[in-house]
mmCIF file of C-alpha atoms in Angstrom:
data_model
loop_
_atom_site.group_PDB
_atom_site.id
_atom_site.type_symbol
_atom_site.label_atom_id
_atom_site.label_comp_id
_atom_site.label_asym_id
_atom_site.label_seq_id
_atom_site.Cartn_x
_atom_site.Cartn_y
_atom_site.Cartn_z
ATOM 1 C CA UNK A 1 4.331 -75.784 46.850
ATOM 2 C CA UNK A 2 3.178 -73.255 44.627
ATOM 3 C CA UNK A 3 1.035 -75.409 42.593
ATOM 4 C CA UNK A 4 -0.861 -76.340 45.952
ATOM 5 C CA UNK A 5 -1.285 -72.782 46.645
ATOM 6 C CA UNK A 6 -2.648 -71.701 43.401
ATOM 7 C CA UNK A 7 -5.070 -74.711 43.635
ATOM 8 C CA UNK A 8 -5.936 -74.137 47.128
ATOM 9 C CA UNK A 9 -6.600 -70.520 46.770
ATOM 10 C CA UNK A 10 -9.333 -71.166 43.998
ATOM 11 C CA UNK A 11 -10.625 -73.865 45.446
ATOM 12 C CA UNK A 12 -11.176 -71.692 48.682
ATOM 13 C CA UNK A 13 -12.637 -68.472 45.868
ATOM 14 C CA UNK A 14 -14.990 -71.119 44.242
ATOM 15 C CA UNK A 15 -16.035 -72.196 47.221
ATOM 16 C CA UNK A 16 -16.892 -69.054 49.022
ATOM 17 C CA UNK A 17 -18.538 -67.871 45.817
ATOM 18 C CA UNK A 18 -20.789 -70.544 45.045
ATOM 19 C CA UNK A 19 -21.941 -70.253 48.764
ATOM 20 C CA UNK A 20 -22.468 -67.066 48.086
ATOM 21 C CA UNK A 21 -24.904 -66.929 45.397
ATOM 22 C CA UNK A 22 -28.939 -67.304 46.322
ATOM 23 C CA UNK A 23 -29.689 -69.830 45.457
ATOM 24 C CA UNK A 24 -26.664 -72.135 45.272
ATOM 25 C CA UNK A 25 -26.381 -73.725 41.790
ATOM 26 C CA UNK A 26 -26.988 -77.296 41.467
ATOM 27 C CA UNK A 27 -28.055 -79.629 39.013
ATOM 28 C CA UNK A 28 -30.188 -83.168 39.908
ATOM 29 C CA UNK A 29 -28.998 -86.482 40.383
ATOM 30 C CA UNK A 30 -31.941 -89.517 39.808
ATOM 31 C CA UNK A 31 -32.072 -93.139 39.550
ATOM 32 C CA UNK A 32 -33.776 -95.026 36.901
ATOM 33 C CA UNK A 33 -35.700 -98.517 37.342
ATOM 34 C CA UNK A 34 -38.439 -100.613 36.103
ATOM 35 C CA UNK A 35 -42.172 -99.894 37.432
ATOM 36 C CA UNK A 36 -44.669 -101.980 36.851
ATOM 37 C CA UNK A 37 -48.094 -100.375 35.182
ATOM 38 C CA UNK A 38 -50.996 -101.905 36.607
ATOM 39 C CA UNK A 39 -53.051 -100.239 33.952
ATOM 40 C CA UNK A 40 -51.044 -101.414 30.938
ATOM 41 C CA UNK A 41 -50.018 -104.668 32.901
ATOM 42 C CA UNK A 42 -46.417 -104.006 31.300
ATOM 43 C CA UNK A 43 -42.988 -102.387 32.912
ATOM 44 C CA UNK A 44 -42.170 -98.965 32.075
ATOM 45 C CA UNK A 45 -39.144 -96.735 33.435
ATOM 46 C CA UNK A 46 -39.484 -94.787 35.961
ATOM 47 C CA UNK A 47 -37.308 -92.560 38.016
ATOM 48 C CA UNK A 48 -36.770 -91.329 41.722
ATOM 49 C CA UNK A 49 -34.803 -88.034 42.580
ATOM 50 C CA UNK A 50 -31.870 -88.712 44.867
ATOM 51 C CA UNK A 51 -29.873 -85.790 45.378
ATOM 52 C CA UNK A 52 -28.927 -81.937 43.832
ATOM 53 C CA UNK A 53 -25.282 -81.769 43.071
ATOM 54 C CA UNK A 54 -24.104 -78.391 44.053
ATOM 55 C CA UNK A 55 -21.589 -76.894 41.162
ATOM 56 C CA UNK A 56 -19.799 -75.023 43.448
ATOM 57 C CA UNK A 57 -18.811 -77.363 45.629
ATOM 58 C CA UNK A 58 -17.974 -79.865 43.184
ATOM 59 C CA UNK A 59 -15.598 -77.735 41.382
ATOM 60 C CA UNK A 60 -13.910 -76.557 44.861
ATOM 61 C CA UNK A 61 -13.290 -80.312 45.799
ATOM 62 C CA UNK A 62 -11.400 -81.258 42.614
ATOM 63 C CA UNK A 63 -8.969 -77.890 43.891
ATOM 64 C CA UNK A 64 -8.120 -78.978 46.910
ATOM 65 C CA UNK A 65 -7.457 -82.714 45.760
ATOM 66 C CA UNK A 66 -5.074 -81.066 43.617
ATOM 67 C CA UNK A 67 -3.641 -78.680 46.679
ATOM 68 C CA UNK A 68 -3.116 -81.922 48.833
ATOM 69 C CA UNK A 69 -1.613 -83.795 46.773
ATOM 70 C CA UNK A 70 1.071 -80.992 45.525
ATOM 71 C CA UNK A 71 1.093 -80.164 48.922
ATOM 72 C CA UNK A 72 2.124 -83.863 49.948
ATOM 73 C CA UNK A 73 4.796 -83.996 47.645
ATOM 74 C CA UNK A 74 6.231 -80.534 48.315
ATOM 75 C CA UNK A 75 6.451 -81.420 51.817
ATOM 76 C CA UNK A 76 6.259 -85.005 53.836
ATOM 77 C CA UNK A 77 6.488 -86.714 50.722
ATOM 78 C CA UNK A 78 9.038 -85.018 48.669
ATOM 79 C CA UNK A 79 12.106 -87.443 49.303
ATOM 80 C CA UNK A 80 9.807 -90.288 47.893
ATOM 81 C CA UNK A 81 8.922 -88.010 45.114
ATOM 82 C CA UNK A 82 11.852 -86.842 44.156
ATOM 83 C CA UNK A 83 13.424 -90.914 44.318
ATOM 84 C CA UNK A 84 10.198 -91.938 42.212
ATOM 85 C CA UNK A 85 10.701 -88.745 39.905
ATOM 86 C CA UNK A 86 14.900 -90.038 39.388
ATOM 87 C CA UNK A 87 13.219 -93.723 38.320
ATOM 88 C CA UNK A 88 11.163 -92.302 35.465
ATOM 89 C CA UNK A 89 7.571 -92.790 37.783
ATOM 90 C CA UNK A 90 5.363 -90.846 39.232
ATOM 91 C CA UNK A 91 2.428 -92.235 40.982
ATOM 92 C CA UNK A 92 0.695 -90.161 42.586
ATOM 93 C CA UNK A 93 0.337 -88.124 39.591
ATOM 94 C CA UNK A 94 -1.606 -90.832 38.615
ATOM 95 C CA UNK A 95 -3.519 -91.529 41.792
ATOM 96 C CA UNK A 96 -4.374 -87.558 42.114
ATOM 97 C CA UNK A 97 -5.736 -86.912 38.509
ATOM 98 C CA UNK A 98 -7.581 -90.561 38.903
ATOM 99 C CA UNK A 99 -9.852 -88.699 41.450
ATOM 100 C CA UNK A 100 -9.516 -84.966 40.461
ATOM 101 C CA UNK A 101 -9.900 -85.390 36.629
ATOM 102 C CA UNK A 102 -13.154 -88.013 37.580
ATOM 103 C CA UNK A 103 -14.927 -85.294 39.089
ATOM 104 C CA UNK A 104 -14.023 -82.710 36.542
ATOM 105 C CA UNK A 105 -15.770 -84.873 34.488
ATOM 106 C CA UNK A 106 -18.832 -85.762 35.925
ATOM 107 C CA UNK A 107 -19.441 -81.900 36.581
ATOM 108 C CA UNK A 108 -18.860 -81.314 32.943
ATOM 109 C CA UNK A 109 -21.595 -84.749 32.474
ATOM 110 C CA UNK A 110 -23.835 -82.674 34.923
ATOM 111 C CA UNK A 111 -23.712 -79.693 33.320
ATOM 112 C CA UNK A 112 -24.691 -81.294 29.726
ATOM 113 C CA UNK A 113 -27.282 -82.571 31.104
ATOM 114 C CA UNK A 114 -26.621 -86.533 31.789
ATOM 115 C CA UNK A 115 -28.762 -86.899 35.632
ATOM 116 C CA UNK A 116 -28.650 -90.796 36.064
ATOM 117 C CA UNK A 117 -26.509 -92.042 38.845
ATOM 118 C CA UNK A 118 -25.240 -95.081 37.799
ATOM 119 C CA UNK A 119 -24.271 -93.250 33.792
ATOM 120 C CA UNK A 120 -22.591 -90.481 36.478
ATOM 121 C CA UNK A 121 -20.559 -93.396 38.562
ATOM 122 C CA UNK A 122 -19.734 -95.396 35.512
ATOM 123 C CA UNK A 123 -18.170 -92.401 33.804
ATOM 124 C CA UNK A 124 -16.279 -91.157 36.736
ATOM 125 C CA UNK A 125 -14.965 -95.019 37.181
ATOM 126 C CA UNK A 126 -13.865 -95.668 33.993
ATOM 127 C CA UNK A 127 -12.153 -91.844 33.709
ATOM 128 C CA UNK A 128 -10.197 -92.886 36.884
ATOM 129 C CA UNK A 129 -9.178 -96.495 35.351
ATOM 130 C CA UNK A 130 -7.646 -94.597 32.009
ATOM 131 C CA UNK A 131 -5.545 -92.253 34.817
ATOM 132 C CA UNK A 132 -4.509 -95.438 36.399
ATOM 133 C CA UNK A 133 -3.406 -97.187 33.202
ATOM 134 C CA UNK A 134 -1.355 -94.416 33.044
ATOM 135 C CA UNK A 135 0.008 -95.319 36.115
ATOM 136 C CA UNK A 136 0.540 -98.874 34.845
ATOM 137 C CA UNK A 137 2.215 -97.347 31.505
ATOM 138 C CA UNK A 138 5.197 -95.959 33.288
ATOM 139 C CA UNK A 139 5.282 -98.898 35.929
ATOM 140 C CA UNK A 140 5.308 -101.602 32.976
ATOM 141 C CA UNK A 141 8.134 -99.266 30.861
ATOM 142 C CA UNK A 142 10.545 -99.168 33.860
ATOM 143 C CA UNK A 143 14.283 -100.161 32.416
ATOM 144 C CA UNK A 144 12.690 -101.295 29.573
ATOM 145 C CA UNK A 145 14.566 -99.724 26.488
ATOM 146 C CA UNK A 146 11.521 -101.120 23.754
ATOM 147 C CA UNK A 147 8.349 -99.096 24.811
ATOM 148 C CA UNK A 148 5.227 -101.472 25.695
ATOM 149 C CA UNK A 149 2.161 -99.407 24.194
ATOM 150 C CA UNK A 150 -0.452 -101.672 24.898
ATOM 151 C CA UNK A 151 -1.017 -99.824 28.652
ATOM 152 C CA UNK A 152 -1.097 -96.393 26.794
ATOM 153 C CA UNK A 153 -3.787 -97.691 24.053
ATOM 154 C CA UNK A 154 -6.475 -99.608 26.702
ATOM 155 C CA UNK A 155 -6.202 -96.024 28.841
ATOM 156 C CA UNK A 156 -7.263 -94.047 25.806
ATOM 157 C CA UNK A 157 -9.880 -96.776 24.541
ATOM 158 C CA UNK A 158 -10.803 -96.044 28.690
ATOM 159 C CA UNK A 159 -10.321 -92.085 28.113
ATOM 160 C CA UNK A 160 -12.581 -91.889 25.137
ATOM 161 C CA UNK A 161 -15.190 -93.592 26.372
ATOM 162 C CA UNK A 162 -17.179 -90.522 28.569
ATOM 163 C CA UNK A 163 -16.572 -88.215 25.843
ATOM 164 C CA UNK A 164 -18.731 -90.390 23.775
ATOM 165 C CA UNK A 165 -20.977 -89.903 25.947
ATOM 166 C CA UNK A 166 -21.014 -86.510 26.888
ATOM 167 C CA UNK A 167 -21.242 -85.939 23.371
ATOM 168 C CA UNK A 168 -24.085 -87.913 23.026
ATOM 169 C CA UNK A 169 -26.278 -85.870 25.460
ATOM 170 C CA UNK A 170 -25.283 -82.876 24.145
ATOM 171 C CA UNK A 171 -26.075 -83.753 20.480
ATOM 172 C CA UNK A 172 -29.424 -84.973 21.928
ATOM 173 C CA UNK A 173 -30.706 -82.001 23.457
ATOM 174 C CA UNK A 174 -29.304 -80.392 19.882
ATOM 175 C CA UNK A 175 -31.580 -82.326 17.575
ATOM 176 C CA UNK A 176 -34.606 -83.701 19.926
ATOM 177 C CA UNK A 177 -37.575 -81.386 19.726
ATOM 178 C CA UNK A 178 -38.867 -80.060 22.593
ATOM 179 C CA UNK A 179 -35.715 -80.722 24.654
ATOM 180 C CA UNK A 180 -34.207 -77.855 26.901
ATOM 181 C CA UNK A 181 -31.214 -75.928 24.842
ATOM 182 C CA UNK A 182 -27.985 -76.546 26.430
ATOM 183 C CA UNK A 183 -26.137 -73.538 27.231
ATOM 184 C CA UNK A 184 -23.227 -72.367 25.124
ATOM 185 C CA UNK A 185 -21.089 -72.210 27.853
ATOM 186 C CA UNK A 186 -21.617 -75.963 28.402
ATOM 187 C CA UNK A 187 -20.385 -76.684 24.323
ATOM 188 C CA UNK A 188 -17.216 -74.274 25.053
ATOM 189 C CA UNK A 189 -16.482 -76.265 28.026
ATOM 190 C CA UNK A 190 -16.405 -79.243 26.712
ATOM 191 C CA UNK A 191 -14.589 -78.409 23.255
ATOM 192 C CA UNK A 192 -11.761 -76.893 25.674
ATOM 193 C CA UNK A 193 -11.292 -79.194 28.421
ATOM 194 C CA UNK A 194 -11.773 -82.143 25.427
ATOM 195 C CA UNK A 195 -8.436 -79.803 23.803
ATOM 196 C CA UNK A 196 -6.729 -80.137 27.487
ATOM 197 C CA UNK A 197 -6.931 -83.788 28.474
ATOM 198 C CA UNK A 198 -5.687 -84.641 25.215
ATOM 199 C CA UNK A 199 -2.818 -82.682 25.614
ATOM 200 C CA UNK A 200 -1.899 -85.152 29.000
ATOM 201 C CA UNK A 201 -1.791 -88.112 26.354
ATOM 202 C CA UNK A 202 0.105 -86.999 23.934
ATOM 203 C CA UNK A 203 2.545 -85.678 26.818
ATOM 204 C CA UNK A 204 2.752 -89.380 27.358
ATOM 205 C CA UNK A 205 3.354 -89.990 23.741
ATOM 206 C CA UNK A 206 6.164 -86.999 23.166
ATOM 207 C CA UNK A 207 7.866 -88.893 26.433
ATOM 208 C CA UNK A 208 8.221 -92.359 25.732
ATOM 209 C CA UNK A 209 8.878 -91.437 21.846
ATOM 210 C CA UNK A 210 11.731 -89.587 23.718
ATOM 211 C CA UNK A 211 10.780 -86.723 21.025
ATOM 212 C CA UNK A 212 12.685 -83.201 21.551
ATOM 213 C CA UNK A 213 13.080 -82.146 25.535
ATOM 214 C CA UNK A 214 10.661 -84.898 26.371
ATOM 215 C CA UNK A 215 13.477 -87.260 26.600
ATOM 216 C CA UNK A 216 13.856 -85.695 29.361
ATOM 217 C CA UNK A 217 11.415 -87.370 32.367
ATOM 218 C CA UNK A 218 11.285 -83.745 34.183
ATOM 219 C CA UNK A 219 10.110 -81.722 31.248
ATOM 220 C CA UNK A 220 6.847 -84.370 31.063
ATOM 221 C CA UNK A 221 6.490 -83.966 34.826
ATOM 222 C CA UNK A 222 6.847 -80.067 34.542
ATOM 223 C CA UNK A 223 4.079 -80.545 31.324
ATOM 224 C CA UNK A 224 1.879 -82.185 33.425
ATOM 225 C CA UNK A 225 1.522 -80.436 36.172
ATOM 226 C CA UNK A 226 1.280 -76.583 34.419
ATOM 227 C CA UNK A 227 -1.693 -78.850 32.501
ATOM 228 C CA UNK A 228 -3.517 -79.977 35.340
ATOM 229 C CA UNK A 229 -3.113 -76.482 36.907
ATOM 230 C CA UNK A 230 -4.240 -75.569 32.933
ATOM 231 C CA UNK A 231 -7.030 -77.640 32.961
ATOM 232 C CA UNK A 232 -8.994 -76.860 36.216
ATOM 233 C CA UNK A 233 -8.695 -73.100 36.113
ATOM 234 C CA UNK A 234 -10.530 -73.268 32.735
ATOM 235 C CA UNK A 235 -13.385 -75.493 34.230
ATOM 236 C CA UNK A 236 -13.866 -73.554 37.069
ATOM 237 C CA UNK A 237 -14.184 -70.137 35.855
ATOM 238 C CA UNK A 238 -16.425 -71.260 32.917
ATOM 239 C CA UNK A 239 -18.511 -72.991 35.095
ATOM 240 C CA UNK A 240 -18.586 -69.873 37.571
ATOM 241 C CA UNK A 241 -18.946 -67.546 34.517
ATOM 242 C CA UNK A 242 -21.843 -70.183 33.307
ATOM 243 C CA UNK A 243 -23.831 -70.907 36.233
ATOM 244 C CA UNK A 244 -22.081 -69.031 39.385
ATOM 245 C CA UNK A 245 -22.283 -65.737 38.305
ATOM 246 C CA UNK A 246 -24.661 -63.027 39.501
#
């Protein structure tokens, strides 16, 4: 319940901020194809603008995805919780972070400069899947008392795979003449939330290794949520401190 407050409360801050600020902040989406040069007689790319994707916004929505699912589990849900909690599972963890942490993402894509819609839905998709083996991880391990890894190692094959890209664009824009400087706030972001998420994987590992007060299920649970809480708080207020602020 607290959790859903604290998540709530900056979503709501975030929120009013970003509409707040003249003009809001955004950063363009487009969609790249094949156009055919009449001149040339060959195909070259072109692209169309679709849509601005407001910061502000973005960051406020991955908040309150947070708020109502903590909010679900402190309240209507928490019987089912608490039973999935006692049976070493808990999926809506899973279900939550597969949409929250998938938009954290894309913002942090957005902000290093990566516009193309289907690079944007293709790294928010395959972020979700590695939540969701993750999911399948502690479904697969239930009363099993010789871990199956393979679950864990195809969601951080899964995991990796945006980083690498993310990376990509920013080391771009680094060495390609000409190209507009990313901001340093944009290289802090990602070196810290890159720091964070990895710290969800290897809460996995220090679980099912049963290493120290991991054994215990509740400790993990208690890890990942302070993490998650963790996690966004750093995103959002570099991103308002970035591109929000006055």
């Amino acid at each position: 319940a607290i959790l859903a407050a604290l998540h709530a409360i900056q979503g709501v801050v975030i929120l009013a901020l970003s509409i707040a600020s003249d003009p809001i902040v955004t950063r363009p989406v487009v969609s790249t194809y094949l156009s055919f040069d009449e001149a040339t007689e060959t195909l070259v790319p072109a692209t169309t603008s679709l849509f601005e994707l407001p910061i502000g916004p973005a960051v406020a929505t991955f908040f309150f995805l947070s708020a109502i699912a903590h909010g679900l589990l402190a309240f209507p849900l928490r019987g089912w919780y608490e039973g999935r909690l006692a049976s070493g599972i808990q999926p809506m963890r899973w279900l939550e972070y597969a949409l929250s942490s998938s938009v954290m993402i894309v913002i942090i894509a957005a902000l290093s400069g990566i516009q193309e819609i289907g690079t944007l839905v293709a790294i928010f998709g395959i972020n979700a899947a590695m939540n969701l083996f993750g999911w399948s991880m502690e479904s697969a391990n239930q009363g099993r008392t010789k871990v199956q890894w393979n679950h864990y190692v195809f969601g951080v094959i899964a995991g990796i795979v945006p980083w690498i890209v993310i990376g990509i664009a920013l080391w771009s824009a680094s060495v390609e003449p000409g190209a507009a400087p990313i901001p340093t706030f944009v290289f802090v972001i990602f070196g810290t939330l890159f720091v964070a998420f990895n710290v969800f994987a290897i809460t996995m590992i220090l679980q099912y290794g049963k290493i120290g007060r991991w054994r215990d299920y509740l400790v993990g649970e208690n890890t990942y949520m302070v993490m998650s809480l963790v996690a966004k708080t750093l995103l959002a207020w570099q991103a308002f401190a970035g591109t929000l602020a006055p």
